[in-house]
mmCIF file of C-alpha atoms in Angstrom:
data_model
loop_
_atom_site.group_PDB
_atom_site.id
_atom_site.type_symbol
_atom_site.label_atom_id
_atom_site.label_comp_id
_atom_site.label_asym_id
_atom_site.label_seq_id
_atom_site.Cartn_x
_atom_site.Cartn_y
_atom_site.Cartn_z
ATOM 1 C CA MET A 1 -0.154 0.041 -0.032
ATOM 2 C CA PHE A 2 2.793 2.279 0.478
ATOM 3 C CA PHE A 3 4.674 1.864 -2.735
ATOM 4 C CA ASN A 4 1.112 2.729 -4.483
ATOM 5 C CA ILE A 5 0.703 5.856 -2.483
ATOM 6 C CA PHE A 6 4.344 6.636 -3.002
ATOM 7 C CA PHE A 7 4.296 6.167 -6.839
ATOM 8 C CA LYS A 8 1.078 7.835 -7.487
ATOM 9 C CA LYS A 9 2.369 11.285 -6.920
ATOM 10 C CA PRO A 10 3.955 12.953 -9.838
ATOM 11 C CA LEU A 11 7.646 12.125 -10.632
ATOM 12 C CA ASN A 12 8.203 15.945 -11.486
ATOM 13 C CA ASN A 13 7.660 16.860 -7.785
ATOM 14 C CA LEU A 14 9.976 14.198 -6.485
ATOM 15 C CA LEU A 15 12.601 14.719 -8.944
ATOM 16 C CA LYS A 16 13.777 18.018 -10.257
ATOM 17 C CA ILE A 17 16.082 17.328 -13.353
ATOM 18 C CA ARG A 18 18.041 20.258 -14.410
ATOM 19 C CA SER A 19 18.189 20.252 -18.420
ATOM 20 C CA PHE A 20 21.489 21.541 -20.173
ATOM 21 C CA SER A 21 21.311 23.134 -23.563
ATOM 22 C CA SER A 22 23.976 22.751 -25.983
ATOM 23 C CA LYS A 23 24.519 26.884 -25.485
ATOM 24 C CA SER A 24 25.137 26.466 -21.679
ATOM 25 C CA LEU A 25 27.951 23.776 -22.426
ATOM 26 C CA ASP A 26 29.627 25.546 -25.462
ATOM 27 C CA SER A 27 33.390 26.368 -25.251
ATOM 28 C CA SER A 28 32.570 30.178 -26.390
ATOM 29 C CA SER A 29 30.234 30.683 -23.001
ATOM 30 C CA GLU A 30 31.944 32.082 -19.804
ATOM 31 C CA LEU A 31 31.887 29.797 -17.173
ATOM 32 C CA LYS A 32 32.497 31.618 -13.735
ATOM 33 C CA SER A 33 34.214 29.690 -11.328
ATOM 34 C CA PRO A 34 33.603 29.940 -7.659
ATOM 35 C CA ASP A 35 36.619 32.153 -6.614
ATOM 36 C CA SER A 36 35.448 34.551 -9.030
ATOM 37 C CA ARG A 37 32.429 35.301 -6.920
ATOM 38 C CA SER A 38 31.861 38.511 -5.161
ATOM 39 C CA ASN A 39 32.638 36.729 -1.517
ATOM 40 C CA LYS A 40 34.060 40.272 0.009
ATOM 41 C CA ARG A 41 32.790 42.211 2.792
ATOM 42 C CA ARG A 42 33.429 45.578 3.732
ATOM 43 C CA PHE A 43 34.465 47.355 6.868
ATOM 44 C CA LYS A 44 35.809 50.882 8.028
ATOM 45 C CA THR A 45 38.808 51.137 10.035
ATOM 46 C CA ILE A 46 40.100 54.702 11.545
ATOM 47 C CA LYS A 47 43.867 55.449 10.948
ATOM 48 C CA ASP A 48 45.931 58.551 11.235
ATOM 49 C CA GLY A 49 42.403 60.426 11.495
ATOM 50 C CA LYS A 50 41.159 59.090 8.222
ATOM 51 C CA ASN A 51 38.472 56.830 6.992
ATOM 52 C CA ILE A 52 40.525 54.139 4.929
ATOM 53 C CA GLU A 53 37.964 51.720 3.199
ATOM 54 C CA LYS A 54 39.523 47.951 3.107
ATOM 55 C CA HIS A 55 38.506 44.791 1.285
ATOM 56 C CA ILE A 56 39.174 41.484 3.102
ATOM 57 C CA ASN A 57 38.055 38.241 1.344
ATOM 58 C CA GLU A 58 36.239 35.564 3.330
ATOM 59 C CA TYR A 59 37.832 32.942 5.657
ATOM 60 C CA ARG A 60 37.545 29.934 3.493
ATOM 61 C CA PHE A 61 39.744 27.554 6.026
ATOM 62 C CA ASP A 62 42.809 28.294 3.922
ATOM 63 C CA ASP A 63 44.974 29.886 6.256
ATOM 64 C CA ILE A 64 45.750 30.296 10.015
ATOM 65 C CA THR A 65 43.549 31.812 12.433
ATOM 66 C CA SER A 66 43.810 35.117 14.266
ATOM 67 C CA LEU A 67 45.351 33.696 17.405
ATOM 68 C CA ALA A 68 48.079 31.823 15.167
ATOM 69 C CA HIS A 69 48.962 35.334 13.644
ATOM 70 C CA ASP A 70 49.382 37.023 16.920
ATOM 71 C CA TYR A 71 51.550 34.212 18.138
ATOM 72 C CA LEU A 72 53.506 34.219 14.647
ATOM 73 C CA ASP A 73 53.941 38.574 14.926
ATOM 74 C CA GLU A 74 55.013 37.785 18.598
ATOM 75 C CA HIS A 75 57.741 35.160 17.165
ATOM 76 C CA ARG A 76 58.801 37.837 14.512
ATOM 77 C CA GLU A 77 58.866 40.585 16.860
ATOM 78 C CA ILE A 78 61.322 38.366 19.060
ATOM 79 C CA ARG A 79 63.461 37.337 16.370
ATOM 80 C CA GLU A 80 64.256 41.182 15.611
ATOM 81 C CA TYR A 81 65.202 41.780 18.875
ATOM 82 C CA TYR A 82 67.611 38.823 18.851
ATOM 83 C CA ARG A 83 68.976 40.379 15.318
ATOM 84 C CA LYS A 84 69.515 43.574 17.079
ATOM 85 C CA ILE A 85 71.138 41.963 20.033
ATOM 86 C CA ALA A 86 73.790 40.061 17.695
ATOM 87 C CA TRP A 87 74.632 43.066 15.195
ATOM 88 C CA GLU A 88 73.603 46.003 16.719
ATOM 89 C CA LEU A 89 74.637 45.919 20.163
ATOM 90 C CA PRO A 90 78.486 45.263 20.001
ATOM 91 C CA THR A 91 78.779 48.474 18.423
ATOM 92 C CA LEU A 92 77.441 50.580 21.335
ATOM 93 C CA THR A 93 80.655 49.628 23.058
ATOM 94 C CA LYS A 94 82.259 52.743 21.835
ATOM 95 C CA PHE A 95 79.910 54.636 23.399
ATOM 96 C CA SER A 96 80.693 53.504 26.910
ATOM 97 C CA MET A 97 82.410 55.585 29.682
ATOM 98 C CA LYS A 98 84.349 54.259 32.616
ATOM 99 C CA TYR A 99 82.503 54.878 35.860
ATOM 100 C CA LYS A 100 84.032 57.945 38.094
ATOM 101 C CA VAL A 101 83.686 57.937 41.733
ATOM 102 C CA PRO A 102 82.027 60.851 43.002
ATOM 103 C CA GLY A 103 84.177 63.488 44.562
ATOM 104 C CA LYS A 104 83.377 65.627 47.563
ATOM 105 C CA GLU A 105 82.222 68.404 45.436
ATOM 106 C CA ASP A 106 79.254 66.203 43.947
ATOM 107 C CA ILE A 107 77.022 66.426 46.744
ATOM 108 C CA LEU A 108 73.522 66.109 44.696
ATOM 109 C CA LYS A 109 72.048 62.724 43.513
ATOM 110 C CA PHE A 110 69.465 62.510 40.961
ATOM 111 C CA ARG A 111 67.291 59.688 40.225
ATOM 112 C CA TYR A 112 65.381 58.965 37.005
ATOM 113 C CA THR A 113 62.792 56.121 36.321
ATOM 114 C CA THR A 114 62.846 54.251 32.681
ATOM 115 C CA TYR A 115 60.312 52.087 31.304
ATOM 116 C CA LEU A 116 61.570 50.409 28.424
ATOM 117 C CA GLY A 117 59.201 49.481 25.750
ATOM 118 C CA GLU A 118 56.522 51.796 26.677
ATOM 119 C CA LYS A 119 55.732 55.336 27.274
ATOM 120 C CA HIS A 120 54.902 56.146 30.972
ATOM 121 C CA PRO A 121 53.877 59.261 32.555
ATOM 122 C CA ALA A 122 56.292 59.209 35.344
ATOM 123 C CA GLU A 123 59.196 58.873 32.900
ATOM 124 C CA SER A 124 59.620 62.542 33.369
ATOM 125 C CA LYS A 125 59.965 62.677 37.211
ATOM 126 C CA VAL A 126 63.335 63.695 39.010
ATOM 127 C CA THR A 127 64.232 62.951 42.467
ATOM 128 C CA MET A 128 66.696 64.720 43.893
ATOM 129 C CA GLU A 129 68.640 63.793 47.202
ATOM 130 C CA VAL A 130 71.486 65.909 49.155
ATOM 131 C CA LEU A 131 73.289 65.166 52.638
ATOM 132 C CA LEU A 132 72.410 68.293 54.921
ATOM 133 C CA ASP A 133 75.958 67.756 56.217
ATOM 134 C CA SER A 134 77.363 68.549 53.240
ATOM 135 C CA LEU A 135 75.688 72.164 53.047
ATOM 136 C CA ASN A 136 78.208 73.427 55.467
ATOM 137 C CA LEU A 137 75.427 75.366 57.507
ATOM 138 C CA SER A 138 75.504 76.608 61.035
ATOM 139 C CA MET A 139 72.984 74.905 63.472
ATOM 140 C CA THR A 140 70.564 78.565 63.153
ATOM 141 C CA GLU A 141 70.545 77.536 59.614
ATOM 142 C CA ARG A 142 70.270 73.879 59.729
ATOM 143 C CA HIS A 143 67.133 74.420 62.148
ATOM 144 C CA LYS A 144 65.627 76.508 59.846
ATOM 145 C CA LEU A 145 66.013 74.621 56.645
ATOM 146 C CA ILE A 146 64.652 71.517 58.633
ATOM 147 C CA VAL A 147 61.791 73.413 59.319
ATOM 148 C CA LEU A 148 61.053 75.375 56.014
ATOM 149 C CA SER A 149 61.727 71.290 54.347
ATOM 150 C CA GLY A 150 58.905 69.777 56.530
ATOM 151 C CA PRO A 151 58.240 65.964 55.472
ATOM 152 C CA ARG A 152 61.175 66.146 52.912
ATOM 153 C CA TYR A 153 63.975 65.986 55.552
ATOM 154 C CA ASN A 154 64.722 62.413 57.055
ATOM 155 C CA PRO A 155 66.278 62.638 60.320
ATOM 156 C CA LEU A 156 67.297 59.104 60.272
ATOM 157 C CA THR A 157 69.451 59.524 57.575
ATOM 158 C CA GLY A 158 70.401 63.167 57.500
ATOM 159 C CA VAL A 159 69.053 63.407 53.728
ATOM 160 C CA LEU A 160 67.011 65.640 52.268
ATOM 161 C CA LYS A 161 64.520 64.304 49.251
ATOM 162 C CA LEU A 162 63.298 66.729 46.707
ATOM 163 C CA SER A 163 61.110 65.547 43.592
ATOM 164 C CA CYS A 164 59.612 67.524 40.489
ATOM 165 C CA GLU A 165 57.524 65.975 37.670
ATOM 166 C CA LEU A 166 56.027 69.523 36.879
ATOM 167 C CA PHE A 167 57.036 69.464 32.998
ATOM 168 C CA ALA A 168 57.033 67.052 30.501
ATOM 169 C CA GLU A 169 61.232 66.723 29.887
ATOM 170 C CA ARG A 170 63.578 65.976 32.494
ATOM 171 C CA ASP A 171 66.367 68.800 32.016
ATOM 172 C CA LYS A 172 63.256 71.192 33.098
ATOM 173 C CA ASN A 173 62.666 69.105 36.042
ATOM 174 C CA LYS A 174 65.952 69.007 37.071
ATOM 175 C CA LYS A 175 66.600 72.593 36.676
ATOM 176 C CA HIS A 176 63.604 73.366 38.653
ATOM 177 C CA LEU A 177 64.903 71.141 41.501
ATOM 178 C CA ASN A 178 68.338 72.935 41.398
ATOM 179 C CA GLU A 179 66.634 76.359 41.871
ATOM 180 C CA GLN A 180 64.312 75.384 44.801
ATOM 181 C CA LEU A 181 67.367 74.005 46.937
ATOM 182 C CA LYS A 182 69.261 77.350 46.179
ATOM 183 C CA ARG A 183 65.961 79.095 47.260
ATOM 184 C CA LEU A 184 65.864 76.811 50.667
ATOM 185 C CA ILE A 185 69.781 77.461 51.051
ATOM 186 C CA LYS A 186 68.922 81.214 50.421
ATOM 187 C CA GLU A 187 66.154 81.254 53.017
ATOM 188 C CA ALA A 188 67.876 79.638 55.617
ATOM 189 C CA LYS A 189 70.837 82.053 55.366
ATOM 190 C CA ASP A 190 68.256 84.690 56.054
ATOM 191 C CA LEU A 191 68.771 85.235 59.869
ATOM 192 C CA LYS A 192 65.996 87.824 59.960
ATOM 193 C CA ASP A 193 63.868 85.137 61.085
ATOM 194 C CA THR A 194 65.478 82.244 62.670
ATOM 195 C CA PHE A 195 62.188 80.168 63.310
ATOM 196 C CA GLU A 196 63.671 79.490 66.803
ATOM 197 C CA ASP A 197 60.384 79.216 68.431
ATOM 198 C CA ILE A 198 59.083 76.784 65.936
ATOM 199 C CA PRO A 199 60.015 73.169 66.634
ATOM 200 C CA GLN A 200 61.010 70.652 64.379
ATOM 201 C CA ASP A 201 58.597 68.226 63.138
ATOM 202 C CA PHE A 202 59.491 64.326 62.738
ATOM 203 C CA ARG A 203 56.051 62.458 63.027
ATOM 204 C CA HIS A 204 56.262 61.772 59.089
ATOM 205 C CA VAL A 205 59.490 59.473 60.213
ATOM 206 C CA LYS A 206 58.513 56.085 60.918
ATOM 207 C CA SER A 207 61.291 53.842 61.922
ATOM 208 C CA LYS A 208 61.412 50.181 61.150
ATOM 209 C CA LYS A 209 61.912 47.889 64.244
ATOM 210 C CA ASN A 210 64.615 45.320 63.842
ATOM 211 C CA ILE A 211 63.350 42.053 65.604
ATOM 212 C CA THR A 212 65.943 39.941 67.043
ATOM 213 C CA PHE A 213 65.230 36.168 67.590
ATOM 214 C CA PRO A 214 66.895 33.644 70.252
ATOM 215 C CA LYS A 215 69.418 31.885 68.526
ATOM 216 C CA GLU A 216 67.710 28.938 69.998
ATOM 217 C CA TRP A 217 64.994 28.884 67.582
ATOM 218 C CA ILE A 218 67.286 28.967 65.056
ATOM 219 C CA LYS A 219 68.012 25.089 63.786
#
């Protein structure tokens, strides 16, 4: 019964046969390959403030994935640095300078911070340290300078520490610190007001406690 119902239906509804004419199979006719189809997608990217249109073919499983491309780019970057180490780094020896021990006249110490491989806003910051004993001040001038310095002076080490990051260039920040130190010394040597009635405030200093354990605990 099933076969009777099945074969009673028209055959054209079950099988759709496409007929080809001789014209369609003629050699002069153009046969479009699947690759010639317009399987492209368009997207816009912003580069240097300008809209640039790019066309990228659709992914057809004939290339590595985007994650693999990232690993490949990382590998290329590492190999580039290896080439620089092998060929460019030895040429820097001609710019080397011998280390000179700071003399007694070199009382200022400057510290900079450099972040390799990236730009950081703290790169322009300059820190200056100076021993208060190296400034050759009297006791009255020393007291006034300590009061003016505030928390920038550490009585445990005797170091006056100043920092500056007002400008984008390190040289300008370094120059500003030199000017600030000169102003402090000038004000400290001005004995019209000695600040003798103002006590020194060292509440900002927190000393570290050195804990010693009994030798019996060490095994």
